[in-house]
Amino acid sequence: MVCVGVYFTYPTELNATQRLAYLQSYKTTLILTAGGITIGIVLGFFLAFLRFLKIKPLTFIIDEYIDILRGTPLMLQLMVFAFIILVSFENLYAAIVALGLNSSAYVAEIVRSGIASVDRGQMEAARAMGLDYSTSMGQIIIPQATKNILPALANEFISLFKETSIVGFISVADITMQSRSFQSVLYNPKPLIFAGVIYYTSVKIFSYLAKKLEERLNRHD
C-alpha cells in the first residue's frame, strides 16, 4: 500500500537539488518532533511531580499554565514565540520551544493520570518506610505507572509529529512547507499528496514501534 502510494505520488519532475531539499525538509520535521517531545517529556514530568506536592499556589500556577497551552491554538503560540519572545533566535528554535511547551502541557496530564492510577497505599507505604517524596516517586510509583504512561507518550509523539506541519507559518521549511513550495513551482498537486504519503508512512512506523513497546511491557504482567 505504501509503496504504491509513493510510486504514484512521487513528483518525478524534481531535479537533484530539489530532491535533496525534500530530504532536508523531512530531516527538519524529525528534528522539530524530537526536540519538541524531549522538552515536553522533561518539563511535563517535572510539572506532574510538582502538582503532586499539593502546594496550592504552585498547583494553581501549573494548572493555569496547562490550561493556557491547551486552550490556545498552537499556531498562535508559534507566532508568539517566533515574533515576540524569541525574535532574536532562528525560527527553527522558536518552533522547537513552542512545540515542546505545548507538548509539556499534555505530557503533564498523561503523567498525572498515570501516577494517579497507582494505588495511594503505595506512596503511603513508601513514606512510612522513611523514603522521601522524590525517592518514593522514582523508585516506587513511577515504575508502576510506566505501563500506563509510555503508550500515551508514544501517541503524544505521533500527534506532535503531525502538528509540526504548521511551522511553515513562521517560515520553517518542514516537509509540508517544502511540498507547498514545489507544488507552486511545478503547478502539480503531486508534492502535497506525496507529503501526505510520507506522513502516513512515518505514522505507520511510529505506531508499529509503539505497539511493540506496549506488547513488551505487557509481557511482564
PDB file of C-alpha atoms in Angstrom:
ATOM      1  CA  MET A   1       0.000   0.000   0.000  1.00  0.00           C
ATOM      2  CA  VAL A   2       2.715   2.467   1.000  1.00  0.00           C
ATOM      3  CA  CYS A   3       4.921   1.542  -1.960  1.00  0.00           C
ATOM      4  CA  VAL A   4       2.010   2.053  -4.355  1.00  0.00           C
ATOM      5  CA  GLY A   5       1.315   5.471  -2.830  1.00  0.00           C
ATOM      6  CA  VAL A   6       4.948   6.530  -3.133  1.00  0.00           C
ATOM      7  CA  TYR A   7       5.158   5.268  -6.721  1.00  0.00           C
ATOM      8  CA  PHE A   8       2.092   7.169  -7.943  1.00  0.00           C
ATOM      9  CA  THR A   9       2.581  10.389  -5.956  1.00  0.00           C
ATOM     10  CA  TYR A  10       6.336  10.997  -6.073  1.00  0.00           C
ATOM     11  CA  PRO A  11       6.963  14.132  -8.175  1.00  0.00           C
ATOM     12  CA  THR A  12       9.451  12.796 -10.748  1.00  0.00           C
ATOM     13  CA  GLU A  13       9.882  16.289 -12.209  1.00  0.00           C
ATOM     14  CA  LEU A  14      12.151  17.276  -9.318  1.00  0.00           C
ATOM     15  CA  ASN A  15      15.838  17.747 -10.023  1.00  0.00           C
ATOM     16  CA  ALA A  16      18.675  16.541  -7.787  1.00  0.00           C
ATOM     17  CA  THR A  17      18.812  19.784  -5.787  1.00  0.00           C
ATOM     18  CA  GLN A  18      15.085  19.728  -5.166  1.00  0.00           C
ATOM     19  CA  ARG A  19      15.208  16.077  -4.080  1.00  0.00           C
ATOM     20  CA  LEU A  20      17.918  16.975  -1.591  1.00  0.00           C
ATOM     21  CA  ALA A  21      15.761  19.839  -0.310  1.00  0.00           C
ATOM     22  CA  TYR A  22      12.901  17.362   0.156  1.00  0.00           C
ATOM     23  CA  LEU A  23      15.156  15.107   2.215  1.00  0.00           C
ATOM     24  CA  GLN A  24      16.387  18.052   4.278  1.00  0.00           C
ATOM     25  CA  SER A  25      12.818  19.173   4.951  1.00  0.00           C
ATOM     26  CA  TYR A  26      11.916  15.730   6.289  1.00  0.00           C
ATOM     27  CA  LYS A  27      15.012  15.875   8.496  1.00  0.00           C
ATOM     28  CA  THR A  28      13.790  19.242   9.783  1.00  0.00           C
ATOM     29  CA  THR A  29      10.403  17.695  10.596  1.00  0.00           C
ATOM     30  CA  LEU A  30      12.109  14.934  12.588  1.00  0.00           C
ATOM     31  CA  ILE A  31      14.312  17.475  14.408  1.00  0.00           C
ATOM     32  CA  LEU A  32      11.243  19.506  15.354  1.00  0.00           C
ATOM     33  CA  THR A  33       9.487  16.379  16.619  1.00  0.00           C
ATOM     34  CA  ALA A  34      12.468  15.075  18.570  1.00  0.00           C
ATOM     35  CA  GLY A  35      13.257  18.468  20.100  1.00  0.00           C
ATOM     36  CA  GLY A  36       9.647  19.183  20.951  1.00  0.00           C
ATOM     37  CA  ILE A  37       8.957  15.817  22.568  1.00  0.00           C
ATOM     38  CA  THR A  38      12.208  15.988  24.566  1.00  0.00           C
ATOM     39  CA  ILE A  39      11.229  19.350  26.063  1.00  0.00           C
ATOM     40  CA  GLY A  40       7.676  18.110  26.510  1.00  0.00           C
ATOM     41  CA  ILE A  41       8.656  14.956  28.398  1.00  0.00           C
ATOM     42  CA  VAL A  42      11.241  16.591  30.673  1.00  0.00           C
ATOM     43  CA  LEU A  43       9.062  19.591  31.546  1.00  0.00           C
ATOM     44  CA  GLY A  44       5.859  17.537  31.640  1.00  0.00           C
ATOM     45  CA  PHE A  45       7.268  15.071  34.165  1.00  0.00           C
ATOM     46  CA  PHE A  46       8.610  17.949  36.264  1.00  0.00           C
ATOM     47  CA  LEU A  47       5.236  19.715  36.292  1.00  0.00           C
ATOM     48  CA  ALA A  48       3.409  16.495  37.181  1.00  0.00           C
ATOM     49  CA  PHE A  49       5.731  15.882  40.131  1.00  0.00           C
ATOM     50  CA  LEU A  50       5.255  19.444  41.378  1.00  0.00           C
ATOM     51  CA  ARG A  51       1.478  19.090  41.217  1.00  0.00           C
ATOM     52  CA  PHE A  52       1.597  16.042  43.467  1.00  0.00           C
ATOM     53  CA  LEU A  53       3.319  18.130  46.150  1.00  0.00           C
ATOM     54  CA  LYS A  54      -0.126  19.728  46.605  1.00  0.00           C
ATOM     55  CA  ILE A  55       1.195  23.225  47.317  1.00  0.00           C
ATOM     56  CA  LYS A  56      -1.859  25.341  46.469  1.00  0.00           C
ATOM     57  CA  PRO A  57      -0.188  28.435  44.911  1.00  0.00           C
ATOM     58  CA  LEU A  58       2.164  26.233  42.880  1.00  0.00           C
ATOM     59  CA  THR A  59      -0.657  23.930  41.786  1.00  0.00           C
ATOM     60  CA  PHE A  60      -2.706  26.953  40.702  1.00  0.00           C
ATOM     61  CA  ILE A  61       0.169  28.301  38.567  1.00  0.00           C
ATOM     62  CA  ILE A  62       0.780  24.902  36.951  1.00  0.00           C
ATOM     63  CA  ASP A  63      -2.929  24.409  36.245  1.00  0.00           C
ATOM     64  CA  GLU A  64      -3.119  27.834  34.600  1.00  0.00           C
ATOM     65  CA  TYR A  65      -0.003  27.075  32.541  1.00  0.00           C
ATOM     66  CA  ILE A  66      -1.561  23.832  31.312  1.00  0.00           C
ATOM     67  CA  ASP A  67      -4.929  25.471  30.605  1.00  0.00           C
ATOM     68  CA  ILE A  68      -3.336  28.303  28.613  1.00  0.00           C
ATOM     69  CA  LEU A  69      -1.250  25.976  26.441  1.00  0.00           C
ATOM     70  CA  ARG A  70      -4.081  23.524  25.885  1.00  0.00           C
ATOM     71  CA  GLY A  71      -6.683  26.251  25.437  1.00  0.00           C
ATOM     72  CA  THR A  72      -4.952  28.383  22.793  1.00  0.00           C
ATOM     73  CA  PRO A  73      -4.126  27.403  19.188  1.00  0.00           C
ATOM     74  CA  LEU A  74      -0.637  26.013  18.614  1.00  0.00           C
ATOM     75  CA  MET A  75      -0.276  28.278  15.597  1.00  0.00           C
ATOM     76  CA  LEU A  76      -0.780  31.322  17.819  1.00  0.00           C
ATOM     77  CA  GLN A  77       1.813  30.005  20.269  1.00  0.00           C
ATOM     78  CA  LEU A  78       4.278  29.515  17.402  1.00  0.00           C
ATOM     79  CA  MET A  79       3.836  33.100  16.268  1.00  0.00           C
ATOM     80  CA  VAL A  80       4.192  34.482  19.797  1.00  0.00           C
ATOM     81  CA  PHE A  81       7.496  32.668  20.306  1.00  0.00           C
ATOM     82  CA  ALA A  82       8.844  33.372  16.811  1.00  0.00           C
ATOM     83  CA  PHE A  83       7.883  37.039  16.519  1.00  0.00           C
ATOM     84  CA  ILE A  84       7.755  38.268  20.134  1.00  0.00           C
ATOM     85  CA  ILE A  85       9.539  36.146  22.756  1.00  0.00           C
ATOM     86  CA  LEU A  86      12.384  34.541  20.775  1.00  0.00           C
ATOM     87  CA  VAL A  87      12.599  37.101  17.993  1.00  0.00           C
ATOM     88  CA  SER A  88      16.416  37.154  18.129  1.00  0.00           C
ATOM     89  CA  PHE A  89      16.664  33.388  17.562  1.00  0.00           C
ATOM     90  CA  GLU A  90      16.172  31.334  14.413  1.00  0.00           C
ATOM     91  CA  ASN A  91      12.563  30.381  13.823  1.00  0.00           C
ATOM     92  CA  LEU A  92      13.520  26.699  13.962  1.00  0.00           C
ATOM     93  CA  TYR A  93      14.484  27.070  17.633  1.00  0.00           C
ATOM     94  CA  ALA A  94      11.372  29.103  18.364  1.00  0.00           C
ATOM     95  CA  ALA A  95       9.288  26.329  16.799  1.00  0.00           C
ATOM     96  CA  ILE A  96      11.005  23.643  18.883  1.00  0.00           C
ATOM     97  CA  VAL A  97      10.396  25.614  22.091  1.00  0.00           C
ATOM     98  CA  ALA A  98       6.755  26.311  21.209  1.00  0.00           C
ATOM     99  CA  LEU A  99       6.104  22.675  20.277  1.00  0.00           C
ATOM    100  CA  GLY A 100       7.896  21.481  23.402  1.00  0.00           C
ATOM    101  CA  LEU A 101       5.995  23.747  25.792  1.00  0.00           C
ATOM    102  CA  ASN A 102       2.694  22.851  24.151  1.00  0.00           C
ATOM    103  CA  SER A 103       3.531  19.161  24.419  1.00  0.00           C
ATOM    104  CA  SER A 104       4.571  19.537  28.071  1.00  0.00           C
ATOM    105  CA  ALA A 105       1.008  20.512  28.992  1.00  0.00           C
ATOM    106  CA  TYR A 106      -0.314  17.249  27.545  1.00  0.00           C
ATOM    107  CA  VAL A 107       2.554  15.180  28.943  1.00  0.00           C
ATOM    108  CA  ALA A 108       1.916  16.604  32.407  1.00  0.00           C
ATOM    109  CA  GLU A 109      -1.675  15.365  32.201  1.00  0.00           C
ATOM    110  CA  ILE A 110      -0.546  11.965  30.897  1.00  0.00           C
ATOM    111  CA  VAL A 111       1.935  11.566  33.760  1.00  0.00           C
ATOM    112  CA  ARG A 112      -0.581  12.829  36.320  1.00  0.00           C
ATOM    113  CA  SER A 113      -3.214  10.312  35.237  1.00  0.00           C
ATOM    114  CA  GLY A 114      -0.612   7.529  35.096  1.00  0.00           C
ATOM    115  CA  ILE A 115       0.611   8.243  38.609  1.00  0.00           C
ATOM    116  CA  ALA A 116      -2.956   8.638  39.888  1.00  0.00           C
ATOM    117  CA  SER A 117      -3.718   5.127  38.602  1.00  0.00           C
ATOM    118  CA  VAL A 118      -1.260   3.678  41.146  1.00  0.00           C
ATOM    119  CA  ASP A 119      -2.846   2.743  44.472  1.00  0.00           C
ATOM    120  CA  ARG A 120      -2.372   5.541  47.046  1.00  0.00           C
ATOM    121  CA  GLY A 121      -1.297   2.937  49.565  1.00  0.00           C
ATOM    122  CA  GLN A 122       1.947   2.506  47.640  1.00  0.00           C
ATOM    123  CA  MET A 123       3.044   6.067  48.391  1.00  0.00           C
ATOM    124  CA  GLU A 124       1.865   5.836  51.985  1.00  0.00           C
ATOM    125  CA  ALA A 125       3.824   2.615  52.481  1.00  0.00           C
ATOM    126  CA  ALA A 126       6.950   4.135  50.935  1.00  0.00           C
ATOM    127  CA  ARG A 127       6.752   7.203  53.175  1.00  0.00           C
ATOM    128  CA  ALA A 128       6.110   5.000  56.214  1.00  0.00           C
ATOM    129  CA  MET A 129       9.371   3.204  55.410  1.00  0.00           C
ATOM    130  CA  GLY A 130      11.214   6.527  55.690  1.00  0.00           C
ATOM    131  CA  LEU A 131      11.638   7.293  51.974  1.00  0.00           C
ATOM    132  CA  ASP A 132      11.353  10.937  50.967  1.00  0.00           C
ATOM    133  CA  TYR A 133       8.903  12.129  48.295  1.00  0.00           C
ATOM    134  CA  SER A 134      11.306  12.127  45.330  1.00  0.00           C
ATOM    135  CA  THR A 135      12.715   8.683  46.184  1.00  0.00           C
ATOM    136  CA  SER A 136       9.220   7.272  46.657  1.00  0.00           C
ATOM    137  CA  MET A 137       8.182   8.631  43.285  1.00  0.00           C
ATOM    138  CA  GLY A 138      11.321   7.494  41.448  1.00  0.00           C
ATOM    139  CA  GLN A 139      11.626   4.001  42.917  1.00  0.00           C
ATOM    140  CA  ILE A 140       8.065   3.005  43.830  1.00  0.00           C
ATOM    141  CA  ILE A 141       5.394   4.962  41.952  1.00  0.00           C
ATOM    142  CA  ILE A 142       6.905   5.735  38.534  1.00  0.00           C
ATOM    143  CA  PRO A 143       7.937   2.109  37.741  1.00  0.00           C
ATOM    144  CA  GLN A 144       4.344   1.007  38.379  1.00  0.00           C
ATOM    145  CA  ALA A 145       2.845   3.892  36.395  1.00  0.00           C
ATOM    146  CA  THR A 146       5.163   3.364  33.423  1.00  0.00           C
ATOM    147  CA  LYS A 147       2.890   0.853  31.703  1.00  0.00           C
ATOM    148  CA  ASN A 148       0.123   3.434  31.569  1.00  0.00           C
ATOM    149  CA  ILE A 149       2.373   6.370  30.730  1.00  0.00           C
ATOM    150  CA  LEU A 150       4.566   5.042  27.900  1.00  0.00           C
ATOM    151  CA  PRO A 151       1.827   4.109  25.381  1.00  0.00           C
ATOM    152  CA  ALA A 152       0.209   7.519  25.898  1.00  0.00           C
ATOM    153  CA  LEU A 153       3.575   9.232  25.441  1.00  0.00           C
ATOM    154  CA  ALA A 154       4.030   7.329  22.172  1.00  0.00           C
ATOM    155  CA  ASN A 155       0.681   8.691  20.992  1.00  0.00           C
ATOM    156  CA  GLU A 156       1.759  12.195  22.009  1.00  0.00           C
ATOM    157  CA  PHE A 157       4.930  11.751  19.934  1.00  0.00           C
ATOM    158  CA  ILE A 158       2.841  10.799  16.897  1.00  0.00           C
ATOM    159  CA  SER A 159       0.497  13.753  17.424  1.00  0.00           C
ATOM    160  CA  LEU A 160       3.425  16.137  17.755  1.00  0.00           C
ATOM    161  CA  PHE A 161       4.974  14.763  14.553  1.00  0.00           C
ATOM    162  CA  LYS A 162       1.814  15.670  12.633  1.00  0.00           C
ATOM    163  CA  GLU A 163       1.464  19.039  14.349  1.00  0.00           C
ATOM    164  CA  THR A 164       4.857  20.131  13.020  1.00  0.00           C
ATOM    165  CA  SER A 165       3.103  20.628   9.674  1.00  0.00           C
ATOM    166  CA  ILE A 166       2.063  24.153  10.733  1.00  0.00           C
ATOM    167  CA  VAL A 167       5.584  25.514  11.299  1.00  0.00           C
ATOM    168  CA  GLY A 168       5.600  26.782   7.724  1.00  0.00           C
ATOM    169  CA  PHE A 169       3.551  29.731   9.004  1.00  0.00           C
ATOM    170  CA  ILE A 170       6.716  31.023  10.680  1.00  0.00           C
ATOM    171  CA  SER A 171       8.869  30.173   7.627  1.00  0.00           C
ATOM    172  CA  VAL A 172      10.410  26.929   8.882  1.00  0.00           C
ATOM    173  CA  ALA A 173      10.991  24.644   5.885  1.00  0.00           C
ATOM    174  CA  ASP A 174       9.455  21.391   7.074  1.00  0.00           C
ATOM    175  CA  ILE A 175       8.186  18.781   4.626  1.00  0.00           C
ATOM    176  CA  THR A 176       4.742  20.398   4.364  1.00  0.00           C
ATOM    177  CA  MET A 177       6.108  23.843   3.532  1.00  0.00           C
ATOM    178  CA  GLN A 178       8.607  22.337   1.080  1.00  0.00           C
ATOM    179  CA  SER A 179       5.814  20.427  -0.646  1.00  0.00           C
ATOM    180  CA  ARG A 180       3.736  23.587  -0.958  1.00  0.00           C
ATOM    181  CA  SER A 181       6.731  25.314  -2.486  1.00  0.00           C
ATOM    182  CA  PHE A 182       7.243  22.544  -5.054  1.00  0.00           C
ATOM    183  CA  GLN A 183       3.527  22.477  -5.803  1.00  0.00           C
ATOM    184  CA  SER A 184       3.595  26.167  -6.730  1.00  0.00           C
ATOM    185  CA  VAL A 185       6.707  25.666  -8.888  1.00  0.00           C
ATOM    186  CA  LEU A 186       5.517  22.543 -10.718  1.00  0.00           C
ATOM    187  CA  TYR A 187       1.837  23.556 -10.902  1.00  0.00           C
ATOM    188  CA  ASN A 188       1.109  19.996  -9.833  1.00  0.00           C
ATOM    189  CA  PRO A 189      -0.600  18.650  -6.671  1.00  0.00           C
ATOM    190  CA  LYS A 190       1.735  15.641  -6.517  1.00  0.00           C
ATOM    191  CA  PRO A 191       4.186  17.190  -3.983  1.00  0.00           C
ATOM    192  CA  LEU A 192       1.386  17.797  -1.484  1.00  0.00           C
ATOM    193  CA  ILE A 193      -0.070  14.315  -1.949  1.00  0.00           C
ATOM    194  CA  PHE A 194       3.415  12.833  -1.640  1.00  0.00           C
ATOM    195  CA  ALA A 195       3.889  14.710   1.658  1.00  0.00           C
ATOM    196  CA  GLY A 196       0.680  13.091   2.883  1.00  0.00           C
ATOM    197  CA  VAL A 197       2.076   9.671   1.973  1.00  0.00           C
ATOM    198  CA  ILE A 198       5.284  10.454   3.865  1.00  0.00           C
ATOM    199  CA  TYR A 199       3.315  11.451   6.967  1.00  0.00           C
ATOM    200  CA  TYR A 200       1.170   8.331   6.686  1.00  0.00           C
ATOM    201  CA  THR A 201       4.192   6.060   6.273  1.00  0.00           C
ATOM    202  CA  SER A 202       6.028   7.664   9.195  1.00  0.00           C
ATOM    203  CA  VAL A 203       2.994   7.372  11.470  1.00  0.00           C
ATOM    204  CA  LYS A 204       2.602   3.711  10.496  1.00  0.00           C
ATOM    205  CA  ILE A 205       6.204   3.070  11.523  1.00  0.00           C
ATOM    206  CA  PHE A 206       5.858   5.006  14.789  1.00  0.00           C
ATOM    207  CA  SER A 207       2.580   3.222  15.582  1.00  0.00           C
ATOM    208  CA  TYR A 208       4.188  -0.153  14.947  1.00  0.00           C
ATOM    209  CA  LEU A 209       7.073   0.672  17.285  1.00  0.00           C
ATOM    210  CA  ALA A 210       4.629   1.953  19.943  1.00  0.00           C
ATOM    211  CA  LYS A 211       2.606  -1.267  19.656  1.00  0.00           C
ATOM    212  CA  LYS A 212       5.737  -3.391  20.075  1.00  0.00           C
ATOM    213  CA  LEU A 213       6.705  -1.341  23.123  1.00  0.00           C
ATOM    214  CA  GLU A 214       3.272  -1.864  24.652  1.00  0.00           C
ATOM    215  CA  GLU A 215       3.422  -5.607  23.963  1.00  0.00           C
ATOM    216  CA  ARG A 216       6.826  -5.795  25.597  1.00  0.00           C
ATOM    217  CA  LEU A 217       5.561  -4.015  28.696  1.00  0.00           C
ATOM    218  CA  ASN A 218       2.503  -6.261  28.928  1.00  0.00           C
ATOM    219  CA  ARG A 219       4.646  -9.369  28.532  1.00  0.00           C
ATOM    220  CA  HIS A 220       5.841  -8.994  32.126  1.00  0.00           C
ATOM    221  CA  ASP A 221       2.339  -8.788  33.652  1.00  0.00           C
TER     222      ASP A 221
END
